[in-house]
mmCIF file of N, CA and C in Angstrom:
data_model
loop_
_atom_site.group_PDB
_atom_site.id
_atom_site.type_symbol
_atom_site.label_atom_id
_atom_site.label_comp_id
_atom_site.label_asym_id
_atom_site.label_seq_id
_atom_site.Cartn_x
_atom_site.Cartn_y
_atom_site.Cartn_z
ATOM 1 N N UNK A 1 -64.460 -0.581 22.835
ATOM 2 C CA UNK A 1 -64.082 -1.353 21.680
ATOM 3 C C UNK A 1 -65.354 -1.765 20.951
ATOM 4 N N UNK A 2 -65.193 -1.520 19.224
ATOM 5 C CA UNK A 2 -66.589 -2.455 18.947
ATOM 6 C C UNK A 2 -66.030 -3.612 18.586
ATOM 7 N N UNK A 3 -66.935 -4.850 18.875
ATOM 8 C CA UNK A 3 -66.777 -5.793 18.535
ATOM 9 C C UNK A 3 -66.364 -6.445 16.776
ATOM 10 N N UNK A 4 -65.328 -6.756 16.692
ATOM 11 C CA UNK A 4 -65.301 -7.198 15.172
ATOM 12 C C UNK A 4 -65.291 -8.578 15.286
ATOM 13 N N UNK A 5 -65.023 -8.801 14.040
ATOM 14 C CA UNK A 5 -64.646 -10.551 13.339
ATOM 15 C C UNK A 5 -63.625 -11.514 14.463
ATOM 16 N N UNK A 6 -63.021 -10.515 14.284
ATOM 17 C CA UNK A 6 -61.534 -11.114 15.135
ATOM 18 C C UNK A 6 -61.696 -11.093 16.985
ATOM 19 N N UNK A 7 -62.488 -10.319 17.252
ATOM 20 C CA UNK A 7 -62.713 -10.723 18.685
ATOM 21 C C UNK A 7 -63.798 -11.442 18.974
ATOM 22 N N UNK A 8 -64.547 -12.793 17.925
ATOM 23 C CA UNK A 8 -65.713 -13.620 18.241
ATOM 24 C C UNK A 8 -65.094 -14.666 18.389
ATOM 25 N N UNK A 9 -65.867 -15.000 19.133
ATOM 26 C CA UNK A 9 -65.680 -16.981 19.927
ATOM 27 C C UNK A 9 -64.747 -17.899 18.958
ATOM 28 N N UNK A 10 -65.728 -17.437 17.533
ATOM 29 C CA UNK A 10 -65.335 -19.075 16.526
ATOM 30 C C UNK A 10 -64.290 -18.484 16.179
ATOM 31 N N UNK A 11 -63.393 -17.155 15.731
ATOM 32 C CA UNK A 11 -61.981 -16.904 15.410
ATOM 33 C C UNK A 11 -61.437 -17.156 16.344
ATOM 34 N N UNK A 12 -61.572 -16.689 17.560
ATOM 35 C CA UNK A 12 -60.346 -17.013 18.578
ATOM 36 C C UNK A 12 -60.204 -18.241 18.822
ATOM 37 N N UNK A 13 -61.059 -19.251 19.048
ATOM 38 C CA UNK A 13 -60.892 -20.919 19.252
ATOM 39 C C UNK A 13 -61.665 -20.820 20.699
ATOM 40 N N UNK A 14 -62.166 -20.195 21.333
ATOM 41 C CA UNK A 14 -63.017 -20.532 22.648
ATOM 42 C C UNK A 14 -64.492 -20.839 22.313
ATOM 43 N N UNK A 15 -64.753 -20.865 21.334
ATOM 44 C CA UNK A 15 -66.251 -21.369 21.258
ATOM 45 C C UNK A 15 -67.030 -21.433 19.520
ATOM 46 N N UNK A 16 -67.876 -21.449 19.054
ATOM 47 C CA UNK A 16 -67.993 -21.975 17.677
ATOM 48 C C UNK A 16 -69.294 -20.474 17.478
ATOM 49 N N UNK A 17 -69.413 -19.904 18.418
ATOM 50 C CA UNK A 17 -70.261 -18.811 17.935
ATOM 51 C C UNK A 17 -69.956 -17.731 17.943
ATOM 52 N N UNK A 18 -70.857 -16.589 17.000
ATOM 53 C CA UNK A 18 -70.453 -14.999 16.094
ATOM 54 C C UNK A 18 -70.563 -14.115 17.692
ATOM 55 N N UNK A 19 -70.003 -14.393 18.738
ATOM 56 C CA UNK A 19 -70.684 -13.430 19.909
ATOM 57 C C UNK A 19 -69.001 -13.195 20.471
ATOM 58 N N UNK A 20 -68.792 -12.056 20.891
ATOM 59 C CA UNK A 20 -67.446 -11.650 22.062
ATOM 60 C C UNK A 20 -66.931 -12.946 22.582
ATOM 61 N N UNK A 21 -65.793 -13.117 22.518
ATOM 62 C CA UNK A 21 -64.928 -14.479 22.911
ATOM 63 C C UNK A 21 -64.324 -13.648 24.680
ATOM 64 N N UNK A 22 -64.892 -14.942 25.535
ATOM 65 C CA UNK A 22 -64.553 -14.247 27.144
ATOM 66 C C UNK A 22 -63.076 -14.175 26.860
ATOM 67 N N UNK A 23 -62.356 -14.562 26.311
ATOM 68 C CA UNK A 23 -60.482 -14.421 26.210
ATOM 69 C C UNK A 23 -60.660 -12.323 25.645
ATOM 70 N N UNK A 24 -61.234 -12.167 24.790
ATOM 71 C CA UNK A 24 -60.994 -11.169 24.796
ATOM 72 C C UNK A 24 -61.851 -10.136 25.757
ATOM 73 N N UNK A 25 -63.003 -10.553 26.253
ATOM 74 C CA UNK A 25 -63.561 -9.219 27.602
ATOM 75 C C UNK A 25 -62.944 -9.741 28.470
ATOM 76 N N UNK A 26 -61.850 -10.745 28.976
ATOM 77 C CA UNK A 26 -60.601 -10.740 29.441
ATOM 78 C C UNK A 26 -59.740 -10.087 29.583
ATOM 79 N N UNK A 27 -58.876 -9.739 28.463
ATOM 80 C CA UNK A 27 -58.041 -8.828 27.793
ATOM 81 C C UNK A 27 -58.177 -7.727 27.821
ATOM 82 N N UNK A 28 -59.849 -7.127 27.711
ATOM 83 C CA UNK A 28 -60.123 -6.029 27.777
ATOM 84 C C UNK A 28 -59.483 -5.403 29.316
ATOM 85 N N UNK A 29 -60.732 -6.430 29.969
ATOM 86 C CA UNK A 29 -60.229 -6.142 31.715
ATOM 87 C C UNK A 29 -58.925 -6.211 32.471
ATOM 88 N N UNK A 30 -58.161 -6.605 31.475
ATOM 89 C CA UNK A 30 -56.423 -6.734 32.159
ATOM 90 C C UNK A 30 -56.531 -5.269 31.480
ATOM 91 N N UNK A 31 -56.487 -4.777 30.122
ATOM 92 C CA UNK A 31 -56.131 -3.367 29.659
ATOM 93 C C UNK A 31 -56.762 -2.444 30.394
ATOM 94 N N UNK A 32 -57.679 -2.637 31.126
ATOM 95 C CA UNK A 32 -58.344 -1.468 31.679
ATOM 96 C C UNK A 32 -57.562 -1.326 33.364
ATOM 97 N N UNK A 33 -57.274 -2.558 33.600
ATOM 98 C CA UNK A 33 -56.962 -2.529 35.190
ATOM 99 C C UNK A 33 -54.876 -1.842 34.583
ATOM 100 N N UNK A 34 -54.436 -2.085 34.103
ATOM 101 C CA UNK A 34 -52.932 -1.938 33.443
ATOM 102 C C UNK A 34 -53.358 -0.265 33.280
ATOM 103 N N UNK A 35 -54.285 -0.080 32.709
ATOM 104 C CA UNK A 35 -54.338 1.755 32.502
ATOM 105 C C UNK A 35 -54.733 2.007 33.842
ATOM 106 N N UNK A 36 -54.959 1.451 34.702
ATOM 107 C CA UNK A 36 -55.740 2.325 35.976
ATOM 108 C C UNK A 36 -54.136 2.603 36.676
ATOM 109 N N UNK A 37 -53.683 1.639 36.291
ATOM 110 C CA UNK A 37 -52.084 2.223 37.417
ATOM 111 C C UNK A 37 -50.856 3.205 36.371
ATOM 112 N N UNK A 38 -50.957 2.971 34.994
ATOM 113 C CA UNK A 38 -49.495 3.045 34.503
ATOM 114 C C UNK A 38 -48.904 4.212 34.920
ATOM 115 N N UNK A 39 -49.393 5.602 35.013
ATOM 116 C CA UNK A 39 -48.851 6.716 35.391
ATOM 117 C C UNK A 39 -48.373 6.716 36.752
ATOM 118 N N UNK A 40 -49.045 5.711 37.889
ATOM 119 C CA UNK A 40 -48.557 5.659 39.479
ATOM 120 C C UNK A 40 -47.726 4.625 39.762
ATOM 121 N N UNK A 41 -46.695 4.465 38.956
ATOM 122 C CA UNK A 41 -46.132 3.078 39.545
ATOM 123 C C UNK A 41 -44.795 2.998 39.341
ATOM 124 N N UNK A 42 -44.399 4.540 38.713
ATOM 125 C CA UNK A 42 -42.759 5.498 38.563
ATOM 126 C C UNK A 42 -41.856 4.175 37.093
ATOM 127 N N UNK A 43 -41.251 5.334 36.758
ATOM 128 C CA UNK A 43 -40.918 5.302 35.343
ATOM 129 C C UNK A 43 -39.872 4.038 35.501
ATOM 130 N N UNK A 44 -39.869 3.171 34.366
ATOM 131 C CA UNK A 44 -38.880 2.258 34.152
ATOM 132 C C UNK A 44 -39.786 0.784 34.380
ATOM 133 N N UNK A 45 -41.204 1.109 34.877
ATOM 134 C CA UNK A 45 -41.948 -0.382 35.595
ATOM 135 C C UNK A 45 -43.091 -0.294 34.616
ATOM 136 N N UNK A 46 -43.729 -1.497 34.440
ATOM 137 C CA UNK A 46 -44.924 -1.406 34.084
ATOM 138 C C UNK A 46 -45.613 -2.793 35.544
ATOM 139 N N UNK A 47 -46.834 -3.389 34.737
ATOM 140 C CA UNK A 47 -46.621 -4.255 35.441
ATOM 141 C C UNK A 47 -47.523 -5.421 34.691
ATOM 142 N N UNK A 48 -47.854 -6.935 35.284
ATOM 143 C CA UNK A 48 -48.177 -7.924 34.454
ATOM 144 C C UNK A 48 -49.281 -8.382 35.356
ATOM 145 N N UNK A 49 -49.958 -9.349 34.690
ATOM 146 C CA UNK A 49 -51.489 -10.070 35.141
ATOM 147 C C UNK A 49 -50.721 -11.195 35.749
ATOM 148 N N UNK A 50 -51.413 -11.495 36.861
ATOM 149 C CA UNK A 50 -51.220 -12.411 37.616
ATOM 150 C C UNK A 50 -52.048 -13.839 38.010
ATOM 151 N N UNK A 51 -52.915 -12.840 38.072
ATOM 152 C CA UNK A 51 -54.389 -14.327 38.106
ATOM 153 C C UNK A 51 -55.689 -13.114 37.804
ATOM 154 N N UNK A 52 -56.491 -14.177 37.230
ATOM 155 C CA UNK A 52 -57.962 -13.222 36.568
ATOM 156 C C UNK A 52 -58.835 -14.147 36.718
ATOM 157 N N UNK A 53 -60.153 -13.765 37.504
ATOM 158 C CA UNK A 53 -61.646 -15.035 37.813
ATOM 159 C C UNK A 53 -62.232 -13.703 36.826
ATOM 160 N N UNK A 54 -63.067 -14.545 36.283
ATOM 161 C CA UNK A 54 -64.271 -13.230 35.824
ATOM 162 C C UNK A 54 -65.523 -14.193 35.301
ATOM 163 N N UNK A 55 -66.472 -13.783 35.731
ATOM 164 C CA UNK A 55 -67.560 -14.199 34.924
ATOM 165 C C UNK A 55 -68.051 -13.482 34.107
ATOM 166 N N UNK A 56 -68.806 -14.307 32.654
ATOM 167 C CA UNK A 56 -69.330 -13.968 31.408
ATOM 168 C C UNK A 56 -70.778 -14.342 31.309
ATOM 169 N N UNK A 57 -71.525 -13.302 31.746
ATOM 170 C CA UNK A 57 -73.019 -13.259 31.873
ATOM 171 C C UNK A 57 -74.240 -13.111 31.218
ATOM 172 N N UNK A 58 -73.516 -12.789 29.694
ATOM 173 C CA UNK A 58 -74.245 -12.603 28.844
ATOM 174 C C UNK A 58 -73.535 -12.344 27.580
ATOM 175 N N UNK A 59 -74.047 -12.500 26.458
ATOM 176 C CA UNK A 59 -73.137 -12.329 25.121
ATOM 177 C C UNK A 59 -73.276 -11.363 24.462
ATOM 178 N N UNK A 60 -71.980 -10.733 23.624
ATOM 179 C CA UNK A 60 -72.224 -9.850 23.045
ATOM 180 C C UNK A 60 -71.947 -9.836 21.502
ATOM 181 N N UNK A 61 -72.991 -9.808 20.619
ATOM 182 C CA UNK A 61 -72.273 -9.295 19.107
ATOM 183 C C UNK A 61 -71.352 -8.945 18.737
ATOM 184 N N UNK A 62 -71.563 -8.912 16.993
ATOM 185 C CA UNK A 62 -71.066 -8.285 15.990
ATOM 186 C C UNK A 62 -71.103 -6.913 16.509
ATOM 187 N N UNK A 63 -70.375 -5.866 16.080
ATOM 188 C CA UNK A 63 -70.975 -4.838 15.989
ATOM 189 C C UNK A 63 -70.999 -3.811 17.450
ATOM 190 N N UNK A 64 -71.548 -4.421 18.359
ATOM 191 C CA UNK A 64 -71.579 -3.733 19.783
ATOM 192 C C UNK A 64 -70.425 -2.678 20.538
ATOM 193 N N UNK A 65 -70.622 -2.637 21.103
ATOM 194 C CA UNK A 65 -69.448 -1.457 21.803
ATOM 195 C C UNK A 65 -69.490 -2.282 23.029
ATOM 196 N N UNK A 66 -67.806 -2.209 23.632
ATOM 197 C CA UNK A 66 -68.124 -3.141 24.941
ATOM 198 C C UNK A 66 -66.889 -2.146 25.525
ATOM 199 N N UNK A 67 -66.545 -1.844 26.780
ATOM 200 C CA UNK A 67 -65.957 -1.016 27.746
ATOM 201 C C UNK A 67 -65.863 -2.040 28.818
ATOM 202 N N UNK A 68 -64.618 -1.909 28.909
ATOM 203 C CA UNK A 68 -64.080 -2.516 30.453
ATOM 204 C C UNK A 68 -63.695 -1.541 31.123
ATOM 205 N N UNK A 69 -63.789 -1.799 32.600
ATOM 206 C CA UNK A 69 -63.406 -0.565 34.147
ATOM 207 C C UNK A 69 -62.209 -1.155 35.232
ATOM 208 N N UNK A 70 -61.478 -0.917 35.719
ATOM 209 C CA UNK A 70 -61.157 -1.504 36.159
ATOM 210 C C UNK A 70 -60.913 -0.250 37.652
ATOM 211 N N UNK A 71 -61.218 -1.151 39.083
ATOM 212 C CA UNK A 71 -61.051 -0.033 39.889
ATOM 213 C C UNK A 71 -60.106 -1.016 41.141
ATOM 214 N N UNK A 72 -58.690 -0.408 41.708
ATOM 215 C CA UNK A 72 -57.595 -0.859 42.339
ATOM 216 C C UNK A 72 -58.440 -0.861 43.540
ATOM 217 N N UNK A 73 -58.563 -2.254 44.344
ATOM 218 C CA UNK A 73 -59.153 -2.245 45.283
ATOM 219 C C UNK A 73 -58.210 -2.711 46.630
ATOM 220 N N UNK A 74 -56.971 -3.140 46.214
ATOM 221 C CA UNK A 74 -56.318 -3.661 47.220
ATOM 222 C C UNK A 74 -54.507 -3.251 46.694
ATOM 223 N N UNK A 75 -53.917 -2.699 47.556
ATOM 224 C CA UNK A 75 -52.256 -2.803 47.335
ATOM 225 C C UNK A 75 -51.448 -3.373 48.424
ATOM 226 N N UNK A 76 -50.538 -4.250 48.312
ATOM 227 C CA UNK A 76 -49.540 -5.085 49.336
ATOM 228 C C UNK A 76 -48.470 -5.396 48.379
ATOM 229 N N UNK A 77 -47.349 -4.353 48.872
ATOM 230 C CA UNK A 77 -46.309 -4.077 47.928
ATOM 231 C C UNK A 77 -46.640 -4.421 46.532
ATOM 232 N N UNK A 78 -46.242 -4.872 45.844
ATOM 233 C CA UNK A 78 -45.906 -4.641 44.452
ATOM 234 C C UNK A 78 -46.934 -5.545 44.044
ATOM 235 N N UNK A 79 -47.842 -6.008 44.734
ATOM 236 C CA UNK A 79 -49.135 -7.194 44.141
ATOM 237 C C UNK A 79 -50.636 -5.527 44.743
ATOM 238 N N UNK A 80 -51.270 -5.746 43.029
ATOM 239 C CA UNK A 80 -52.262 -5.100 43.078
ATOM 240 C C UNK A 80 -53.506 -5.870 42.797
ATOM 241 N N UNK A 81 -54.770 -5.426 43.128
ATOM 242 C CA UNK A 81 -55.527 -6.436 43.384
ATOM 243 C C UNK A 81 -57.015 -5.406 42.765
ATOM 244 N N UNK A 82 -57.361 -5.546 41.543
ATOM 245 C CA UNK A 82 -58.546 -4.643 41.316
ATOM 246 C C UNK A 82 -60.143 -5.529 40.931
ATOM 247 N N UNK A 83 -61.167 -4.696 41.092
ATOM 248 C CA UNK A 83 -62.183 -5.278 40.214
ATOM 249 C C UNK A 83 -62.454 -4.525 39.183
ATOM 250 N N UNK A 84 -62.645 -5.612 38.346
ATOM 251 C CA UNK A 84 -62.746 -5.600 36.901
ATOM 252 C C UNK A 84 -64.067 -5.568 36.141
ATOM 253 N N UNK A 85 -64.815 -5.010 35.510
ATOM 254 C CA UNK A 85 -66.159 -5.242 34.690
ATOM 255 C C UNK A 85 -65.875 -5.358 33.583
ATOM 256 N N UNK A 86 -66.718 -5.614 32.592
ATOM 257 C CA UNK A 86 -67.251 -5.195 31.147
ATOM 258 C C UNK A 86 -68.544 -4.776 31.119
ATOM 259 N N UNK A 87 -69.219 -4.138 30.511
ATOM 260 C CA UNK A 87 -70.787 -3.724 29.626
ATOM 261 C C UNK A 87 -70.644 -3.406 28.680
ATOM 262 N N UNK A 88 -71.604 -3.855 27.582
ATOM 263 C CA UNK A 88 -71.976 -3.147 26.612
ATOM 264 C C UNK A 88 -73.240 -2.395 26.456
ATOM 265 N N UNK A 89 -73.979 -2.121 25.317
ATOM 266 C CA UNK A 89 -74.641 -0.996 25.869
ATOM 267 C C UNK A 89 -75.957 -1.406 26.421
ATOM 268 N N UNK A 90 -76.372 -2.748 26.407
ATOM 269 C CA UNK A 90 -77.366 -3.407 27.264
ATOM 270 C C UNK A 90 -77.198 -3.200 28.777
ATOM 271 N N UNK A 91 -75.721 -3.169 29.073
ATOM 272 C CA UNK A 91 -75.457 -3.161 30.485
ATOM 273 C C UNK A 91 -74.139 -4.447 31.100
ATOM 274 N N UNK A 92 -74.056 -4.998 32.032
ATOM 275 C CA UNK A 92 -72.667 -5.755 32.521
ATOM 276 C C UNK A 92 -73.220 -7.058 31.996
ATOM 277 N N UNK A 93 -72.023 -6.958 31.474
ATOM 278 C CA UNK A 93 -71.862 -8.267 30.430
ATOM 279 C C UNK A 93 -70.901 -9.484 31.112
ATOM 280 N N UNK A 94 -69.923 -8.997 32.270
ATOM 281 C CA UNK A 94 -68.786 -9.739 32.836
ATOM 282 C C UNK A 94 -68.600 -9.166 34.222
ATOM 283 N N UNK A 95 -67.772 -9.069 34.877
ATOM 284 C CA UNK A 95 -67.326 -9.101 36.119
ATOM 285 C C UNK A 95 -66.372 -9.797 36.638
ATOM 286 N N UNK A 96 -65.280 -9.442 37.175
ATOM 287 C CA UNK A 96 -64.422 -10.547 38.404
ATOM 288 C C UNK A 96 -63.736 -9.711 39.128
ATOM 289 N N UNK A 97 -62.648 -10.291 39.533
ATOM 290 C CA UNK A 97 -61.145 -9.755 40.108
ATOM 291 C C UNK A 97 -60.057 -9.972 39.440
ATOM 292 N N UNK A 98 -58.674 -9.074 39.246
ATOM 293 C CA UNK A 98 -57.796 -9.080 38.709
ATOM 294 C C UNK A 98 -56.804 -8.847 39.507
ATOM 295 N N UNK A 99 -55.428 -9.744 39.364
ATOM 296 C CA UNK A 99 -54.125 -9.734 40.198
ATOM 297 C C UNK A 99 -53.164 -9.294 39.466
ATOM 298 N N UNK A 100 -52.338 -7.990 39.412
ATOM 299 C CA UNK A 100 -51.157 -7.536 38.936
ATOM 300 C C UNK A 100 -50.192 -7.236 40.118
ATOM 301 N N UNK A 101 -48.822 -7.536 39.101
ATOM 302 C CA UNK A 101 -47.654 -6.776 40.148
ATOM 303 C C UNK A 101 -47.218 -6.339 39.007
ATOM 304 N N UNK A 102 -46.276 -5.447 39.858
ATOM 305 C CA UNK A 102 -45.568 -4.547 39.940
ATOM 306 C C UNK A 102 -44.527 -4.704 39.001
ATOM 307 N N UNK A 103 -43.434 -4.202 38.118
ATOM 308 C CA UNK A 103 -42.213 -4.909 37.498
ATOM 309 C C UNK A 103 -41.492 -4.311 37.030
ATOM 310 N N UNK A 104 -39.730 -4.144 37.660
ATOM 311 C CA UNK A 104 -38.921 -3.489 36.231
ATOM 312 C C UNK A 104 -38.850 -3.901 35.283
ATOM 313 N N UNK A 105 -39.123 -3.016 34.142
ATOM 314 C CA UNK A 105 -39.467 -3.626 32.906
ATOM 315 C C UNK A 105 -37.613 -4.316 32.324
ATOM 316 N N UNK A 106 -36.519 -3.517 32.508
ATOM 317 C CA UNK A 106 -35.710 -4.392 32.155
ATOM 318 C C UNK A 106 -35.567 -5.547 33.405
ATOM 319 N N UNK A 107 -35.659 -5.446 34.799
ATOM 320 C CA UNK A 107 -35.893 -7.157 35.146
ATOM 321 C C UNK A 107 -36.547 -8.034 34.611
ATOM 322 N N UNK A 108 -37.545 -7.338 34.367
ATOM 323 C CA UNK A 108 -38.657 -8.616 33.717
ATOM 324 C C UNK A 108 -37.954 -8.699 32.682
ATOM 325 N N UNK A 109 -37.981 -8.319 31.381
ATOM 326 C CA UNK A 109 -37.314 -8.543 29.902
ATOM 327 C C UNK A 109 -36.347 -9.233 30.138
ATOM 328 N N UNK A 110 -35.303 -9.204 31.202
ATOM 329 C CA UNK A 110 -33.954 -9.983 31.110
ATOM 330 C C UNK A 110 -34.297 -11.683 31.217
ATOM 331 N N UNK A 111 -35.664 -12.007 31.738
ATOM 332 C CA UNK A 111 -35.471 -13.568 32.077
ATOM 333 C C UNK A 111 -36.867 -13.714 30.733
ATOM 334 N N UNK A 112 -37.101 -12.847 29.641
ATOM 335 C CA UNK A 112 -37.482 -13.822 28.622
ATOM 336 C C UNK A 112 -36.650 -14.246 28.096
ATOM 337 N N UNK A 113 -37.018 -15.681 27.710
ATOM 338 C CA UNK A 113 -36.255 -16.704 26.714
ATOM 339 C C UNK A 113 -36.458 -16.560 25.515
#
């Protein structure tokens, strides 16, 4: 992703400066860990974020290119358990762990309000 307007600190409301807002190399790292499974987890399911630690180690611009990884490090039934990065092209910008399960997508849909 390169960084625009809309993914800095002072638009999103997490902070008052022009640099990557951690809500979105967040986001990134849920999208990257969500693509590491969608094809293995059989048709009709996707699945949702559960809990996310990550640390933000350094900031990134306007402008930059930033890539999140995400690699499945743990499965116990339907709770997946990966680590997560970001870098941009300086190098790792973030890091944590990420918790997804598993979900029929019409179970899940039936209990939004």
């Amino acid at each position: 992703m390169v960084v625009a307007e809309h993914h800095l600190a002072l638009h999103v409301g997490s902070g008052d400066l022009p640099v990557l807002a951690t809500p979105m190399m967040m986001a990134m790292m849920e999208n990257a860990a969500m693509m590491a499974v969608k094809d293995a987890i059989g048709e009709g399911n996707s699945t949702v974020g559960g809990q996310i630690s990550s640390s933000h180690i350094r900031p990134t611009g306007l402008g930059h290119v930033v890539m999140a990884t995400a690699e499945l490090i743990a499965v116990d039934g339907r709770k997946l358990t990966f680590r997560v990065s970001a870098c941009d092209e300086q190098g790792l910008i973030g890091e944590g762990e990420h918790i997804r399960f598993i979900v029929s997508r019409e179970k899940f849909m039936a209990k939004v309000v």
